[in-house]
Amino acid sequence: MKAWVLHSIGDIQFEDVKEPQPAEGEVIVKVKSVGICGSDIPRIYKTGTYHFPTVPGHEFSGIVADVGVGVKSEWKNKRVGVFPLIPCRVCTPCKKEQYEMCRNYSYLGSRQDGGFAEYVAVPEWNLIELPESISFVEAAMLEPMSVAVHAMRRAQPDKDSVYVICGLGTIGMLLLMFLKDVGVRNVLAVGNKDFQRRTALKLGLGEDCYCDSRTENISKWIMEHTDNRGADTFFECVGRNETVSQAVDLTAPAGKVVFVGNPASDMVLQKAVYWKILRSQLTISGTWNSSFTHSMEDDWHYVMERLQNHRICPEELVTHRFPLERLLDGLILMRDKSEESGKIMII
Ligand SMILES: [Zn+2]
Ligand SMILES: [Zn+2]
């Protein structure tokens, strides 16, 4: 089969490799759609995967082509989404079904072969069956959508609070989509691309609620739009020191700050910012990955239910579609930011 194999940092090749065989408890998924995640860019070009060679790609959907020993044969030919984290299932978080915090996990597309290929071996446990009404592209976005829902649920939103989302990459934008879906009235969003503005407005954000950080002073703008109070909940979806400090600075007394963005550097807090956390008694939360427990309560089922009821439309975020052999074009476009892009999808 054909696959994109990462041999060392920056060296990714499209080549013929042996088709994976299903081990006990595994199935083989024929990939129908796979998204490029923002995290794939540093993974491929800066930090590398856990070991080499590895096929990256963790946001994918497909059809079960083969099943291994011990797997129900009914899975064959089923359309599926895939939770990419493979937990150890013995550590303390795993015992509590908090698999996203597993101490000893594997991961499709970073610690073992993922979806930038024609076929992938996936444990049966990681599958979620797709109804006909959910497209493969939507299903390839189950992972980032679940990550956004996880972040939202960390904040336990109520309808009347003021929310700020700073950073409208895929996760920030999806967060906006899910906050709108739960009926939150006051959302302010900060972006820096024309595409982000257009998409945010399509998702129901008021024109007056969008701040373009290229032309506005974020602090001034947010204070003006919150009667000088700041946000009740501030989602920091950038991961830069400057925006982390702003998040604290622009959150109202007794408010919440949720750190969503992966850090681009060390984070240093100025004394005044630190004082603000103390004196305003802020709640600072981290969020990581998503919950997947096979119960209707987990983030993945939360997203599935809304997709099925057509309450959300993640395909609005897709700006580019490439066939598998052109994956590199998508990676380079994201790395070099040569064009504005939202979600880049391989189909
Ligand atoms: Zn991702
Ligand atoms: Zn574990």
XYZ file of N, CA and C in Angstrom, residues 40-295:
768
model
N 0.517 18.301 13.762
C 1.319 17.482 12.844
C 2.501 18.271 12.281
N 2.359 19.583 12.206
C 3.423 20.384 11.590
C 4.699 20.363 12.452
N 4.619 20.731 13.748
C 5.828 20.568 14.566
C 6.249 19.097 14.713
N 5.273 18.199 14.722
C 5.612 16.780 14.877
C 6.480 16.320 13.700
N 6.164 16.771 12.512
C 6.899 16.336 11.319
C 8.162 17.167 11.108
N 8.073 18.479 11.370
C 9.180 19.354 10.984
C 10.074 19.812 12.139
N 9.647 19.591 13.401
C 10.469 20.112 14.508
C 10.870 19.053 15.518
N 9.871 18.339 16.032
C 10.167 17.457 17.167
C 10.306 16.004 16.745
N 9.653 15.623 15.645
C 9.643 14.217 15.239
C 8.573 13.439 15.969
N 8.344 12.211 15.511
C 7.406 11.325 16.204
C 8.186 10.601 17.293
N 7.494 9.754 18.016
C 8.089 9.068 19.165
C 9.318 8.239 18.773
N 9.200 7.585 17.621
C 10.346 6.859 17.054
C 10.159 6.850 15.548
N 11.187 6.452 14.829
C 11.130 6.418 13.355
C 11.334 4.992 12.874
N 10.838 4.613 11.720
C 9.881 5.377 10.902
C 8.463 5.263 11.444
N 7.665 6.316 11.251
C 6.260 6.299 11.682
C 5.408 6.972 10.610
N 4.210 6.454 10.438
C 3.235 7.114 9.573
C 2.418 8.053 10.456
N 2.501 9.374 10.266
C 1.700 10.287 11.089
C 0.223 10.298 10.660
N -0.559 11.168 11.297
C -1.983 11.304 10.964
C -2.862 10.650 12.019
N -3.552 11.482 12.821
C -4.373 10.891 13.896
C -5.850 11.274 13.797
N -6.218 12.081 12.782
C -7.626 12.496 12.666
C -8.214 11.828 11.430
N -8.653 10.583 11.562
C -9.114 9.893 10.359
C -10.375 9.063 10.584
N -10.990 8.749 9.453
C -12.182 7.901 9.444
C -12.030 6.941 8.270
N -12.840 5.905 8.260
C -12.726 4.962 7.150
C -13.694 3.798 7.268
N -13.333 2.721 6.585
C -14.176 1.521 6.550
C -13.338 0.350 7.053
N -13.942 -0.493 7.876
C -13.212 -1.654 8.376
C -13.045 -2.662 7.228
N -11.786 -2.929 6.882
C -11.497 -3.799 5.737
C -11.221 -5.228 6.181
N -10.757 -5.389 7.430
C -10.384 -6.726 7.893
C -10.435 -6.731 9.420
N -10.697 -7.887 10.001
C -10.723 -7.973 11.463
C -9.778 -9.066 11.930
N -9.144 -8.840 13.077
C -8.211 -9.806 13.642
C -8.924 -10.792 14.557
N -8.151 -11.689 15.129
C -8.677 -12.696 16.060
C -9.309 -11.994 17.255
N -10.454 -12.476 17.662
C -11.090 -11.939 18.867
C -11.938 -10.707 18.611
N -12.031 -10.276 17.345
C -12.850 -9.098 17.026
C -14.138 -9.569 16.364
N -15.243 -8.991 16.790
C -16.535 -9.373 16.204
C -16.519 -9.166 14.688
N -16.914 -10.178 13.953
C -16.844 -10.088 12.483
C -17.835 -9.067 11.928
N -18.840 -8.698 12.733
C -19.804 -7.674 12.267
C -19.146 -6.331 11.952
N -17.948 -6.122 12.495
C -17.272 -4.847 12.217
C -16.928 -4.690 10.740
N -16.773 -5.816 10.062
C -16.328 -5.760 8.663
C -17.261 -4.896 7.817
N -16.660 -4.012 7.032
C -17.369 -3.073 6.145
C -18.128 -1.961 6.870
N -17.975 -1.899 8.184
C -18.627 -0.801 8.915
C -17.853 0.494 8.676
N -18.586 1.599 8.619
C -17.960 2.921 8.537
C -17.616 3.357 9.958
N -16.394 3.825 10.151
C -15.953 4.104 11.521
C -15.174 5.405 11.665
N -15.287 5.993 12.856
C -14.370 7.030 13.321
C -13.414 6.353 14.288
N -12.296 7.033 14.581
C -11.255 6.389 15.387
C -10.754 7.338 16.482
N -10.831 6.868 17.742
C -10.189 7.571 18.859
C -8.710 7.200 18.800
N -7.815 8.189 18.589
C -6.430 7.808 18.281
C -5.576 7.392 19.477
N -6.068 7.649 20.693
C -5.249 7.337 21.869
C -5.520 5.901 22.318
N -4.441 5.138 22.475
C -4.580 3.745 22.915
C -4.087 3.658 24.354
N -5.024 3.600 25.306
C -4.621 3.665 26.720
C -4.106 2.322 27.235
N -3.364 2.390 28.347
C -2.824 1.152 28.935
C -3.913 0.369 29.665
N -4.914 1.083 30.120
C -6.074 0.532 30.833
C -5.745 -0.076 32.206
N -4.524 0.150 32.708
C -4.191 -0.335 34.052
C -3.781 0.777 35.017
N -3.375 1.933 34.517
C -2.916 3.006 35.409
C -4.124 3.635 36.131
N -3.849 4.500 37.093
C -4.938 5.066 37.905
C -5.941 5.875 37.074
N -5.502 6.823 36.222
C -6.512 7.510 35.387
C -7.325 6.528 34.527
N -6.671 5.531 33.961
C -7.399 4.549 33.139
C -8.447 3.814 33.970
N -8.102 3.459 35.188
C -9.054 2.753 36.065
C -10.299 3.610 36.284
N -10.118 4.945 36.229
C -11.261 5.852 36.396
C -11.877 6.228 35.044
N -11.466 5.534 33.995
C -11.912 5.820 32.621
C -11.547 7.233 32.167
N -10.496 7.791 32.762
C -9.984 9.094 32.290
C -8.791 8.810 31.383
N -9.117 8.164 30.245
C -8.044 7.655 29.377
C -7.176 8.758 28.811
N -7.741 9.957 28.678
C -6.948 11.057 28.115
C -5.766 11.413 29.017
N -5.798 10.946 30.257
C -4.675 11.222 31.160
C -3.852 9.967 31.447
N -4.023 8.946 30.615
C -3.276 7.695 30.781
C -1.781 7.994 30.921
N -1.130 7.300 31.833
C 0.299 7.529 32.090
C 1.182 6.761 31.108
N 0.616 5.836 30.372
C 1.449 4.949 29.551
C 0.709 4.539 28.282
N 0.425 5.528 27.440
C -0.434 5.284 26.289
C 0.357 5.141 24.996
N -0.312 4.608 23.991
C 0.216 4.692 22.641
C -0.710 5.616 21.855
N -0.289 6.021 20.668
C -1.079 7.002 19.936
C -0.920 6.747 18.443
N -2.054 6.588 17.773
C -2.008 6.380 16.325
C -1.546 7.676 15.668
N -0.482 7.592 14.895
C -0.009 8.779 14.187
C 1.108 9.519 14.898
N 1.534 9.037 16.069
C 2.747 9.605 16.664
C 3.585 8.524 17.335
N 2.943 7.656 18.111
C 3.703 6.575 18.753
C 3.588 5.268 17.975
N 2.575 5.175 17.154
C 2.503 4.071 16.192
C 1.823 4.579 14.923
N 1.851 3.750 13.873
C 1.422 4.224 12.554
C -0.019 4.720 12.540
N -0.209 5.857 11.857
C -1.519 6.488 11.792
C -2.090 6.562 10.395
N -2.842 7.634 10.156
C -3.770 7.689 9.031
C -3.300 8.283 7.715
N -2.044 8.735 7.633
C -1.581 9.231 6.326
C -1.160 8.038 5.469
N -2.083 7.136 5.263
C -1.807 5.871 4.571
C -3.122 5.324 4.045
N -3.032 4.297 3.205
C -4.267 3.687 2.708
C -4.953 2.836 3.782
N -4.146 2.174 4.604
C -4.714 1.303 5.644
C -3.994 1.527 6.980
N -4.735 1.355 8.071
C -4.154 1.490 9.414
C -4.678 0.361 10.296
N -3.821 -0.199 11.133
C -4.263 -1.167 12.152
C -4.746 -0.399 13.367
N -5.967 -0.702 13.827
C -6.592 0.033 14.938
C -7.217 -0.974 15.909
N -6.990 -0.819 17.210
C -7.684 -1.697 18.156
C -9.204 -1.511 18.056
N -9.921 -2.621 18.186
C -11.386 -2.568 18.126
C -11.922 -1.566 19.156
N -11.283 -1.517 20.321
C -11.719 -0.637 21.413
C -11.796 0.827 20.974
N -10.956 1.217 20.000
C -10.851 2.624 19.588
C -11.846 3.042 18.509
N -12.702 2.095 18.086
C -13.632 2.403 16.992
C -14.926 3.010 17.512
N -15.491 3.878 16.688
C -16.837 4.363 16.949
C -17.586 4.239 15.622
N -18.724 3.545 15.656
C -19.441 3.285 14.408
C -20.152 4.548 13.932
N -20.122 4.769 12.617
C -20.744 5.968 12.048
C -22.085 5.622 11.420
N -23.119 6.392 11.737
C -24.363 6.248 10.985
C -24.169 6.824 9.575
N -25.010 6.399 8.638
C -24.903 6.847 7.246
C -24.926 8.369 7.111
N -25.624 9.036 8.041
C -25.800 10.481 7.906
C -24.532 11.280 8.200
N -23.520 10.630 8.742
C -22.269 11.346 9.045
C -21.249 11.042 7.950
N -20.704 12.100 7.332
C -19.760 11.896 6.226
C -18.381 11.520 6.776
N -17.550 10.976 5.888
C -16.194 10.611 6.316
C -15.389 11.858 6.701
N -15.642 12.962 5.997
C -14.924 14.202 6.336
C -15.338 14.665 7.738
N -16.630 14.657 8.001
C -17.085 15.032 9.354
C -16.464 14.095 10.390
N -16.442 12.809 10.053
C -15.919 11.837 11.017
C -14.424 12.000 11.239
N -13.722 12.502 10.210
C -12.289 12.764 10.388
C -12.077 13.967 11.300
N -13.159 14.703 11.566
C -13.060 15.847 12.484
C -13.642 15.526 13.865
N -13.995 14.276 14.088
C -14.500 13.904 15.415
C -13.469 14.206 16.494
N -12.199 13.950 16.166
C -11.158 14.151 17.184
C -11.015 15.621 17.560
N -10.740 16.528 16.614
C -10.653 17.940 17.036
C -11.965 18.471 17.627
N -13.108 17.995 17.137
C -14.377 18.447 17.735
C -14.481 17.987 19.186
N -14.060 16.756 19.444
C -14.132 16.245 20.818
C -13.166 16.991 21.730
N -12.024 17.378 21.180
C -11.061 18.171 21.954
C -11.691 19.522 22.325
N -12.407 20.123 21.379
C -13.068 21.409 21.642
C -14.179 21.241 22.686
N -14.944 20.171 22.561
C -16.019 19.918 23.531
C -15.434 19.687 24.927
N -14.323 18.974 24.965
C -13.666 18.711 26.250
C -13.280 20.030 26.923
N -12.704 20.943 26.130
C -12.301 22.254 26.653
C -13.536 23.020 27.139
N -14.603 22.968 26.355
C -15.824 23.671 26.736
C -16.389 23.115 28.046
N -16.396 21.798 28.151
C -16.963 21.190 29.355
C -16.113 21.448 30.603
N -14.818 21.699 30.408
C -13.959 22.061 31.536
C -14.452 23.365 32.167
N -15.099 24.197 31.330
C -15.555 25.501 31.820
C -16.996 25.463 32.305
N -17.686 24.344 32.134
C -19.101 24.221 32.519
C -19.903 25.467 32.152
N -20.093 25.703 30.852
C -20.692 26.972 30.422
C -22.138 27.169 30.882
N -22.451 28.399 31.221
C -23.848 28.764 31.427
C -24.180 29.858 30.425
N -25.453 29.999 30.119
C -25.856 30.803 28.955
C -25.582 32.294 29.093
N -25.519 32.799 30.315
C -25.468 34.248 30.473
C -24.076 34.834 30.674
N -23.096 33.968 30.847
C -21.741 34.483 31.055
C -21.152 35.023 29.756
N -20.093 35.796 29.921
C -19.378 36.308 28.754
C -18.146 35.433 28.507
N -18.069 34.910 27.288
C -16.965 34.035 26.906
C -16.065 34.737 25.914
N -14.782 34.590 26.111
C -13.839 35.062 25.096
C -13.059 33.861 24.583
N -12.968 33.746 23.262
C -12.093 32.742 22.644
C -10.990 33.522 21.953
N -9.760 33.340 22.417
C -8.639 34.022 21.778
C -7.856 32.997 20.964
N -7.879 33.158 19.647
C -7.213 32.191 18.755
C -8.241 31.345 18.050
N -8.393 31.547 16.737
C -9.416 30.807 15.989
C -8.792 29.821 15.014
N -7.825 29.061 15.502
C -7.401 27.876 14.756
C -8.550 26.873 14.812
N -8.313 25.668 14.390
C -9.409 24.685 14.334
C -10.093 24.510 15.691
N -9.317 24.371 16.754
C -9.939 24.099 18.058
C -10.724 25.322 18.539
N -10.138 26.513 18.404
C -10.849 27.723 18.807
C -12.149 27.896 18.038
N -12.094 27.630 16.747
C -13.284 27.785 15.906
C -14.351 26.751 16.285
N -13.923 25.527 16.538
C -14.884 24.487 16.927
C -15.495 24.800 18.300
N -14.683 25.363 19.163
C -15.174 25.787 20.468
C -16.287 26.821 20.293
N -16.068 27.752 19.387
C -17.101 28.739 19.078
C -18.372 28.029 18.593
N -18.195 27.057 17.709
C -19.345 26.316 17.183
C -20.128 25.630 18.307
N -19.420 25.009 19.238
C -20.117 24.283 20.303
C -20.711 25.222 21.362
N -20.059 26.350 21.618
C -20.644 27.323 22.553
C -21.940 27.887 21.972
N -21.926 28.174 20.665
C -23.147 28.654 19.996
C -24.227 27.575 20.090
N -23.820 26.339 19.883
C -24.775 25.225 19.903
C -25.465 25.073 21.267
N -24.735 25.311 22.368
C -25.392 25.193 23.673
C -26.200 26.445 24.012
N -26.164 27.436 23.139
C -27.030 28.594 23.352
C -26.418 29.701 24.182
N -25.076 29.700 24.273
C -24.408 30.789 24.988
C -24.650 32.091 24.227
N -25.044 33.127 24.950
C -25.431 34.376 24.288
C -24.251 35.282 23.977
N -23.311 35.358 24.914
C -22.232 36.332 24.752
C -20.882 35.665 24.500
N -20.539 35.577 23.238
C -19.201 35.080 22.897
C -18.473 36.154 22.121
N -17.247 36.416 22.527
C -16.367 37.316 21.784
C -15.210 36.470 21.280
N -14.801 36.711 20.037
C -13.731 35.880 19.492
C -12.650 36.756 18.872
N -11.408 36.334 19.086
C -10.263 37.077 18.568
C -9.548 36.228 17.526
N -9.446 36.751 16.311
C -8.743 36.034 15.247
C -7.800 36.957 14.520
N -7.089 36.404 13.531
C -6.157 37.244 12.776
C -6.091 36.867 11.289
N -7.164 36.234 10.785
C -7.195 35.892 9.356
C -8.576 36.203 8.792
N -8.626 36.599 7.533
C -9.920 36.893 6.903
C -10.814 35.659 6.903
N -10.186 34.510 6.631
C -10.950 33.260 6.629
C -11.604 33.004 8.002
N -10.877 33.347 9.070
C -11.412 33.118 10.416
C -12.627 34.005 10.670
N -12.533 35.234 10.235
C -13.656 36.145 10.404
C -14.883 35.613 9.665
N -14.688 35.273 8.385
C -15.801 34.754 7.572
C -16.437 33.532 8.219
N -15.603 32.596 8.658
C -16.130 31.357 9.218
C -16.839 31.623 10.546
N -16.247 32.477 11.363
C -16.863 32.784 12.662
C -18.253 33.395 12.460
N -18.377 34.279 11.487
C -19.688 34.899 11.230
C -20.679 33.851 10.720
N -20.185 32.942 9.865
C -21.042 31.848 9.380
C -21.548 30.981 10.535
N -20.707 30.838 11.554
C -21.096 30.006 12.697
C -22.015 30.775 13.650
N -22.354 32.002 13.302
C -23.348 32.718 14.093
C -22.794 33.789 15.007
N -21.505 34.074 14.885
C -20.931 35.141 15.705
C -21.358 36.493 15.125
N -21.766 37.409 16.001
C -22.136 38.743 15.537
C -20.905 39.478 15.031
N -21.113 40.322 14.035
C -20.001 41.059 13.440
C -19.257 41.877 14.497
N -20.022 42.405 15.419
C -19.471 43.250 16.465
C -18.716 42.441 17.521
N -18.851 41.113 17.456
C -18.239 40.254 18.477
C -16.935 39.651 17.999
N -16.495 40.071 16.808
C -15.236 39.561 16.265
C -14.164 40.638 16.355
N -13.050 40.279 16.954
C -11.923 41.215 17.070
C -10.789 40.740 16.173
N -10.354 41.586 15.263
C -9.205 41.246 14.416
C -7.954 41.782 15.089
N -7.125 40.887 15.578
C -5.967 41.315 16.371
C -4.908 42.019 15.510
N -5.076 41.941 14.176
C -4.125 42.655 13.314
C -4.375 44.165 13.335
N -5.630 44.531 13.619
C -5.958 45.958 13.566
C -6.435 46.524 14.898
N -6.809 45.632 15.826
C -7.325 46.111 17.114
C -6.314 45.814 18.223
N -6.375 46.609 19.268
C -5.659 46.294 20.498
C -6.574 45.352 21.297
N -6.145 44.104 21.460
C -7.020 43.073 22.050
C -7.536 43.510 23.427
N -6.636 43.993 24.279
C -7.028 44.337 25.651
C -8.097 45.423 25.658
N -7.825 46.451 24.885
C -8.757 47.579 24.843
C -10.106 47.104 24.303
N -10.041 46.328 23.231
C -11.267 45.859 22.565
C -12.115 44.994 23.507
N -11.467 44.085 24.216
C -12.235 43.189 25.094
C -12.847 43.987 26.250
N -12.088 44.900 26.821
C -12.633 45.704 27.923
C -13.818 46.537 27.449
N -13.681 47.113 26.257
C -14.789 47.904 25.706
C -16.041 47.058 25.479
N -15.825 45.792 25.127
C -16.973 44.933 24.803
C -17.510 44.167 26.006
N -16.947 44.420 27.204
C -17.448 43.726 28.397
C -17.723 44.725 29.523
N -18.047 45.947 29.188
C -18.268 46.987 30.195
C -17.118 47.071 31.187
N -15.921 46.908 30.670
C -14.709 46.974 31.510
C -14.597 45.891 32.561
N -15.348 44.815 32.403
C -15.264 43.729 33.387
C -14.259 42.655 32.978
N -14.192 42.392 31.686
C -13.410 41.252 31.212
C -14.309 40.040 31.041
N -13.726 38.936 30.660
C -14.492 37.718 30.375
C -14.842 36.985 31.660
N -16.001 36.358 31.693
C -16.275 35.429 32.795
C -15.459 34.157 32.592
N -15.364 33.744 31.330
C -14.494 32.609 30.991
C -13.681 32.972 29.764
N -12.385 32.764 29.871
C -11.478 33.102 28.778
C -10.789 31.823 28.296
N -11.016 31.484 27.023
C -10.337 30.326 26.438
C -9.110 30.815 25.679
N -7.951 30.442 26.140
C -6.712 30.823 25.473
C -6.361 29.698 24.500
N -6.520 29.955 23.209
C -6.322 28.897 22.204
C -5.138 29.185 21.292
N -4.183 29.960 21.796
C -3.013 30.314 20.990
C -1.762 29.612 21.517
N -1.532 29.751 22.833
C -0.351 29.108 23.419
C 0.904 29.960 23.368
N 0.711 31.279 23.255
C 1.877 32.163 23.305
C 1.888 32.907 24.634
N 3.077 33.250 25.086
C 3.227 33.892 26.387
C 2.368 35.153 26.498
N 2.389 35.925 25.427
C 1.664 37.191 25.419
C 0.156 36.971 25.622
N -0.408 36.000 24.907
C -1.853 35.769 25.006
C -2.218 35.065 26.317
N -1.295 34.304 26.861
C -1.535 33.683 28.166
C -1.657 34.779 29.234
N -0.754 35.750 29.189
C -0.821 36.869 30.141
C -2.095 37.679 29.927
N -2.434 37.908 28.654
C -3.661 38.649 28.353
C -4.882 37.914 28.891
N -4.883 36.597 28.761
C -6.031 35.800 29.228
C -6.290 36.090 30.701
N -5.240 36.074 31.498
C -5.385 36.336 32.934
C -5.838 37.786 33.148
N -5.173 38.661 32.432
C -5.424 40.083 32.576
C -6.852 40.481 32.198
N -7.441 39.767 31.239
C -8.737 40.160 30.676
C -9.880 39.292 31.192
N -9.664 38.633 32.319
C -10.721 37.806 32.912
C -11.270 38.518 34.147
N -12.594 38.474 34.269
C -13.286 39.195 35.343
C -13.007 38.559 36.705
N -13.191 39.306 37.793
C -13.036 38.729 39.135
C -13.877 37.458 39.273
N -13.278 36.446 39.904
C -13.915 35.131 40.109
C -14.163 34.388 38.800
N -13.519 34.848 37.724
C -13.700 34.193 36.426
C -12.793 32.988 36.236
N -12.948 32.401 35.052
C -12.170 31.190 34.735
C -11.304 31.432 33.516
N -10.106 30.891 33.564
C -9.237 30.897 32.389
C -8.985 29.436 32.025
N -9.253 29.098 30.776
C -8.967 27.731 30.322
C -7.830 27.793 29.309
N -6.737 27.125 29.647
C -5.598 27.072 28.726
C -5.778 25.904 27.775
N -5.974 26.258 26.504
C -6.255 25.253 25.470
C -5.069 25.090 24.518
N -4.437 26.204 24.153
C -3.378 26.168 23.130
C -2.126 25.456 23.611
N -1.501 24.690 22.728
C -0.221 24.057 23.060
C 0.848 25.140 23.147
N 1.715 25.057 24.164
C 2.679 26.145 24.372
C 3.725 26.241 23.268
N 3.935 27.467 22.832
C 4.949 27.716 21.807
C 6.312 27.989 22.443
N 6.318 28.231 23.755
C 7.576 28.579 24.438
C 7.381 28.369 25.937
N 8.416 28.689 26.723
C 8.233 28.755 28.179
C 7.229 29.863 28.455
N 6.480 29.722 29.551
C 5.517 30.750 29.912
C 6.023 31.472 31.158
N 6.196 32.766 31.045
C 6.662 33.570 32.173
C 5.551 34.551 32.537
N 5.160 34.540 33.800
C 4.101 35.464 34.217
C 4.726 36.649 34.946
N 4.364 37.837 34.522
C 4.816 39.021 35.246
C 4.131 39.060 36.605
N 4.771 39.751 37.533
C 4.253 39.807 38.900
C 2.814 40.333 38.927
N 2.546 41.366 38.126
C 1.205 41.959 38.130
C 0.153 40.953 37.641
N 0.558 40.133 36.689
C -0.361 39.123 36.154
C -0.625 38.065 37.225
N 0.443 37.688 37.901
C 0.302 36.700 38.979
C -0.597 37.239 40.099
N -0.374 38.495 40.460
C -1.222 39.149 41.465
C -2.698 39.077 41.059
N -2.927 39.273 39.762
C -4.306 39.264 39.264
C -4.974 37.913 39.551
N -4.237 36.831 39.368
C -4.800 35.496 39.637
C -5.216 35.407 41.109
N -4.349 35.914 41.999
C -4.643 35.849 43.437
C -5.810 36.755 43.811
N -5.663 38.030 43.453
C -6.632 39.013 43.937
C -8.001 38.861 43.297
N -8.026 38.384 42.057
C -9.324 38.191 41.408
C -9.830 36.765 41.595
N -9.098 35.980 42.374
C -9.481 34.602 42.691
C -9.913 33.837 41.447
N -9.027 33.885 40.438
C -9.342 33.223 39.179
C -9.195 31.711 39.301
N -9.981 31.019 38.524
C -9.811 29.570 38.392
C -9.074 29.321 37.085
N -7.920 28.681 37.181
C -7.123 28.398 35.989
C -7.266 26.902 35.683
N -7.702 26.575 34.485
C -7.874 25.161 34.137
C -7.042 24.800 32.929
N -6.542 23.593 32.943
C -5.944 23.027 31.736
C -6.972 22.113 31.106
N -6.789 21.827 29.850
C -7.646 20.835 29.195
C -6.753 20.023 28.286
N -7.048 18.738 28.192
C -6.195 17.884 27.379
C -6.990 16.813 26.667
N -6.835 16.768 25.357
C -7.413 15.685 24.577
C -8.926 15.611 24.789
N -9.491 14.424 24.845
C -10.950 14.303 24.944
C -11.281 13.011 25.659
N -12.526 12.919 26.137
C -12.919 11.695 26.840
C -13.596 10.735 25.867
N -13.210 9.488 25.968
C -13.765 8.434 25.120
C -13.908 7.204 26.005
N -15.155 6.896 26.356
C -15.372 5.787 27.305
C -16.406 4.798 26.783
N -16.880 4.999 25.571
C -17.965 4.210 24.983
C -19.318 4.507 25.621
N -19.375 5.461 26.530
C -20.683 5.797 27.102
C -21.230 7.022 26.376
